[in-house]
PDB file of C-alpha atoms in Angstrom:
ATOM      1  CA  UNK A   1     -57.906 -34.910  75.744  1.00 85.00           C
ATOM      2  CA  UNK A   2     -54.191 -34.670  75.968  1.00 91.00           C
ATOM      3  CA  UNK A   3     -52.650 -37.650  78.476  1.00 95.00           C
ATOM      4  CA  UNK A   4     -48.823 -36.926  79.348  1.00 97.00           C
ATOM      5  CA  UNK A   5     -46.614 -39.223  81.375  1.00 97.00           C
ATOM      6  CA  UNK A   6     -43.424 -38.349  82.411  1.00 98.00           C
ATOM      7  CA  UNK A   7     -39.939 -41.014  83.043  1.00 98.00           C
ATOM      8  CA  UNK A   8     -36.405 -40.432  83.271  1.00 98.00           C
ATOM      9  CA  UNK A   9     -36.317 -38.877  87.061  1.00 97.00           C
ATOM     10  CA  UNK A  10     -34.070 -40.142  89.726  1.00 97.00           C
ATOM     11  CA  UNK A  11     -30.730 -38.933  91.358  1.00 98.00           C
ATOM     12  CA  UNK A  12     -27.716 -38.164  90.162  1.00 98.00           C
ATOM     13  CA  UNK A  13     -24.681 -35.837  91.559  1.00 98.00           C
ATOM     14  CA  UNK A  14     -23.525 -32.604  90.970  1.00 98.00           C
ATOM     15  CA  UNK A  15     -22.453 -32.141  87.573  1.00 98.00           C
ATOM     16  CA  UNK A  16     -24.493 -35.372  86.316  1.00 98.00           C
ATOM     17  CA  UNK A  17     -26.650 -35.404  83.368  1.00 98.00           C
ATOM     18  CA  UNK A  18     -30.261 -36.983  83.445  1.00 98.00           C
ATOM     19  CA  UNK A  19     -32.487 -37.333  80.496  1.00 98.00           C
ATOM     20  CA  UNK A  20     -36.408 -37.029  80.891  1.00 98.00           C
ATOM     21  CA  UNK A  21     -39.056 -38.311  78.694  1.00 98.00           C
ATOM     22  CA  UNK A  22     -42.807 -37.103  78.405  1.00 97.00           C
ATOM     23  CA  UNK A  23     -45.063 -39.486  76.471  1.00 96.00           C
ATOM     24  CA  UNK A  24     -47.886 -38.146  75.201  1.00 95.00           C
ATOM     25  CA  UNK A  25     -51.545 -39.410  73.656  1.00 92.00           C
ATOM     26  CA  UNK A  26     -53.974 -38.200  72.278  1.00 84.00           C
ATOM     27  CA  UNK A  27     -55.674 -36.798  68.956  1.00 73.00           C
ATOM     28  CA  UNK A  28     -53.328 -34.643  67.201  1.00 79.00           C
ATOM     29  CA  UNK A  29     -50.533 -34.275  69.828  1.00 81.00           C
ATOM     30  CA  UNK A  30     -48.048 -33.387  67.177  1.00 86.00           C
ATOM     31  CA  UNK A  31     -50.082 -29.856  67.203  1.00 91.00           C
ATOM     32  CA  UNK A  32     -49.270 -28.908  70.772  1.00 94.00           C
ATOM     33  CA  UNK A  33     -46.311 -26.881  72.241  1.00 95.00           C
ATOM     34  CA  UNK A  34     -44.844 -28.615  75.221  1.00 96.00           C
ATOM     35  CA  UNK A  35     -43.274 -27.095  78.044  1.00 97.00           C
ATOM     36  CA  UNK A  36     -40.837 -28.777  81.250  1.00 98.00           C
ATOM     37  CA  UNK A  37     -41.900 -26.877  84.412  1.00 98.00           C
ATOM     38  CA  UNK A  38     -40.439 -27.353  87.481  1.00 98.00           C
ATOM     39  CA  UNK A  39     -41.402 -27.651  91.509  1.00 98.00           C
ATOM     40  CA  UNK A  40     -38.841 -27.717  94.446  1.00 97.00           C
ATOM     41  CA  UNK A  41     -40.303 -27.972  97.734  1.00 93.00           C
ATOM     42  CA  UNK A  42     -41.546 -24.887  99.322  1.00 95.00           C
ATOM     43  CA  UNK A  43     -41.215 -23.020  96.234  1.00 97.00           C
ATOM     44  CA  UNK A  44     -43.732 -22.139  93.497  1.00 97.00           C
ATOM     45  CA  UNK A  45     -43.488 -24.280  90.171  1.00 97.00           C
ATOM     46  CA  UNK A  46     -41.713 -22.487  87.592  1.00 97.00           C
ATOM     47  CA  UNK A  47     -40.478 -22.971  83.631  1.00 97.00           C
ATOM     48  CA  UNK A  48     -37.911 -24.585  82.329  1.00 98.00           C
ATOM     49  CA  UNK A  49     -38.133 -25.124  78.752  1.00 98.00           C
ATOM     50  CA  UNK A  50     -40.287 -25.095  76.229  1.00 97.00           C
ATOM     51  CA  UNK A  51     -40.901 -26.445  72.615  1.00 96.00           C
ATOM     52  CA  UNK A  52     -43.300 -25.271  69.517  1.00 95.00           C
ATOM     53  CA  UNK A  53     -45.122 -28.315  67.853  1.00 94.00           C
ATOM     54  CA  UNK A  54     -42.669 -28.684  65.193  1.00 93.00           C
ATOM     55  CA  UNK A  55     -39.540 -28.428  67.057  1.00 93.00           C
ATOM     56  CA  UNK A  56     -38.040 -25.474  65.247  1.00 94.00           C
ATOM     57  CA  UNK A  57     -37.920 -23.162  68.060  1.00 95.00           C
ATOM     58  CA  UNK A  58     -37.167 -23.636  71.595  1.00 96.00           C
ATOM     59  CA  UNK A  59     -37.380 -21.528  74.843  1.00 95.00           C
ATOM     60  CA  UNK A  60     -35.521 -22.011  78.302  1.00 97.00           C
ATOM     61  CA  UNK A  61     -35.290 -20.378  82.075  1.00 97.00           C
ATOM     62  CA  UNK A  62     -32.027 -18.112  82.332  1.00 97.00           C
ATOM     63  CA  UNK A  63     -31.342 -20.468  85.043  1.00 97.00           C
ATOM     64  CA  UNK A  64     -31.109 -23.462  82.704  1.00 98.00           C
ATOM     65  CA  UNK A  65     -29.479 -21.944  79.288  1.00 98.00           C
ATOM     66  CA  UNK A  66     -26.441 -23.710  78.473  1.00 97.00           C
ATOM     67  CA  UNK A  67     -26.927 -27.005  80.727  1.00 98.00           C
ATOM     68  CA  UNK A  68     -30.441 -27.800  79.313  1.00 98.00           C
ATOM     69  CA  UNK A  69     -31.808 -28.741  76.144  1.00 98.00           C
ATOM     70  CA  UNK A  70     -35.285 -29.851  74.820  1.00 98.00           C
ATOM     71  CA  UNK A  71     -36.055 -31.940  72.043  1.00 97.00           C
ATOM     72  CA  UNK A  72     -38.978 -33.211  70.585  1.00 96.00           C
ATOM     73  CA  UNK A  73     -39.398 -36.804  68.243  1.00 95.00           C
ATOM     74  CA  UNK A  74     -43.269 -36.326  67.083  1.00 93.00           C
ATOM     75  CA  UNK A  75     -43.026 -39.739  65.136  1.00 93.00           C
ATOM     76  CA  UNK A  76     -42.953 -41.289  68.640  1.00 93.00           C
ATOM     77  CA  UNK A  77     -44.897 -38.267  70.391  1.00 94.00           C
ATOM     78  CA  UNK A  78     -42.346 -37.597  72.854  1.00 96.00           C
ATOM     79  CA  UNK A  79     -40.777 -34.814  74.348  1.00 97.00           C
ATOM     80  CA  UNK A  80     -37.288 -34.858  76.192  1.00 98.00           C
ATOM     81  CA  UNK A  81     -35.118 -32.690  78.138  1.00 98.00           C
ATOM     82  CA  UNK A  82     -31.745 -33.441  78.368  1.00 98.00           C
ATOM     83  CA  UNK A  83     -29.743 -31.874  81.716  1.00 98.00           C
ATOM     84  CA  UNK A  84     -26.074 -31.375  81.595  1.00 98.00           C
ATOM     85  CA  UNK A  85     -24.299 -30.249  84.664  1.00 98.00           C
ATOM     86  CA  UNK A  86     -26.666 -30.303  87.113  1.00 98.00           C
ATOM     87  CA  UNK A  87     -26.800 -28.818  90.330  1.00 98.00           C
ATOM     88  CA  UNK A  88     -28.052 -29.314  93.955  1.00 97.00           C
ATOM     89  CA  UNK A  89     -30.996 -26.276  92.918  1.00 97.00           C
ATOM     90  CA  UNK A  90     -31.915 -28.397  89.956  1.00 98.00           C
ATOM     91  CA  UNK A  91     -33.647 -30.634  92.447  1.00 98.00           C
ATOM     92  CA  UNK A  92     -37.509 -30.394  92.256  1.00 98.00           C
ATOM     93  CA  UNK A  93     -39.935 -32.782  90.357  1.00 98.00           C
ATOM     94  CA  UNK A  94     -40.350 -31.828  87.242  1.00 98.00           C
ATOM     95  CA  UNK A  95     -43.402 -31.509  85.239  1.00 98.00           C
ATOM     96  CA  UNK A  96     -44.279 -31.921  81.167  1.00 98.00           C
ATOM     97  CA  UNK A  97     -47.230 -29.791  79.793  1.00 97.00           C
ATOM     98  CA  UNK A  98     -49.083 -29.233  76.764  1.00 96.00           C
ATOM     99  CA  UNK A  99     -50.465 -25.824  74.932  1.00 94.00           C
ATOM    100  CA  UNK A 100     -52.023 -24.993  71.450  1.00 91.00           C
ATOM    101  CA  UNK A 101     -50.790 -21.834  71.507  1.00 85.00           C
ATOM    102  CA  UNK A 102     -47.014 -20.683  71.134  1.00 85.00           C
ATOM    103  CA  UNK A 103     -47.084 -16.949  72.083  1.00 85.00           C
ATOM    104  CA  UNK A 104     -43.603 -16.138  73.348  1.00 82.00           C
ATOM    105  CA  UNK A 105     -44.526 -13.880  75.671  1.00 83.00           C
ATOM    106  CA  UNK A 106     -46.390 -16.493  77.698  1.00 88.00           C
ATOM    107  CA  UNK A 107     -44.673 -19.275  77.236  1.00 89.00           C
ATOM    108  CA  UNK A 108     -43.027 -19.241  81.188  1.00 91.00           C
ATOM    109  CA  UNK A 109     -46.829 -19.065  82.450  1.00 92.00           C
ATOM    110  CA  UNK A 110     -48.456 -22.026  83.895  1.00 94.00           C
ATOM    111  CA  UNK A 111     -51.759 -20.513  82.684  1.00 94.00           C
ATOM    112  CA  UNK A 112     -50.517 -20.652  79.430  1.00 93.00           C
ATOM    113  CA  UNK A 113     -50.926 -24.590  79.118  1.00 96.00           C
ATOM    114  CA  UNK A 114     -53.560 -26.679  79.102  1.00 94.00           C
ATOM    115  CA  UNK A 115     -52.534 -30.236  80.099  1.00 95.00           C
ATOM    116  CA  UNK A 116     -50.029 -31.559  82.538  1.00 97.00           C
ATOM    117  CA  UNK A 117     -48.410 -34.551  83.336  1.00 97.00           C
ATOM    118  CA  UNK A 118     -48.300 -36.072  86.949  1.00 97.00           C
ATOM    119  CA  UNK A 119     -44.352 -35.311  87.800  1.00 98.00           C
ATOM    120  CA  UNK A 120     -41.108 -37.450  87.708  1.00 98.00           C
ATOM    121  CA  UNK A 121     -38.630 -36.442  90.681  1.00 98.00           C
ATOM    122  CA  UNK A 122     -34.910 -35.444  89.689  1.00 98.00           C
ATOM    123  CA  UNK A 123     -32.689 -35.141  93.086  1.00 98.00           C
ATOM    124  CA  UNK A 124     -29.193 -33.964  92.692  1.00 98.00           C
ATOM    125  CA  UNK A 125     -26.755 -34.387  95.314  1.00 97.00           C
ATOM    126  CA  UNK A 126     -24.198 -32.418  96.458  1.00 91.00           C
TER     127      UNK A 126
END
């Protein structure tokens, strides 16, 4: 079993930067892909970014390339995602998530993961 909490959240303004955290426990955690997902209200979640267990490749929305980044420190069993420029859409609460599988192809499917975290808002103000 997989626990992930995520931290960072809050609100910023246009153009501001916020960094979240996802903690994560658990037996072999270092062995799981992580992904950021993303809720506004009204809307269906949706990806944002995604991470393979080692940290050597990384995968992102089109709406988020170039403002977003994802990192992971596996000696502390944390994943971050670091947002640059953000915008009034950015808004949602955003969500961490855990997979055993890296398969490209799915990697922007909620399906596709198997543990999630409980949220951590982000507001952005315009």
């Amino acid at each position: 079993q997989v626990q992930l909490i995520e931290s960072g959240g809050g609100l910023v303004q246009t153009g501001g930067s916020l960094r979240l955290s996802c903690a994560a426990s658990g037996p072999t955690v270092s062995k799981y892909a992580m992904g950021w997902f993303r809720q506004a209200p009204g809307k269906e979640r949706e990806f944002v970014a995604a991470i393979s267990a080692t940290g050597s490749e990384t995968f992102f929305a089109d709406s988020v390339k170039g403002r977003f980044t994802i990192s992971r420190d596996n000696a502390k069993n944390t994943v971050y995602l670091q947002m640059n420029s953000l915008k009034p859409e950015d808004t949602a609460v955003y969500y961490c998530a855990a997979t055993k599988a890296w398969v490209v192809g799915d990697l922007a499917q909620r399906r596709a993961y198997d543990y999630w975290g409980q949220g951590t808002q982000v507001t952005v103000s315009s």
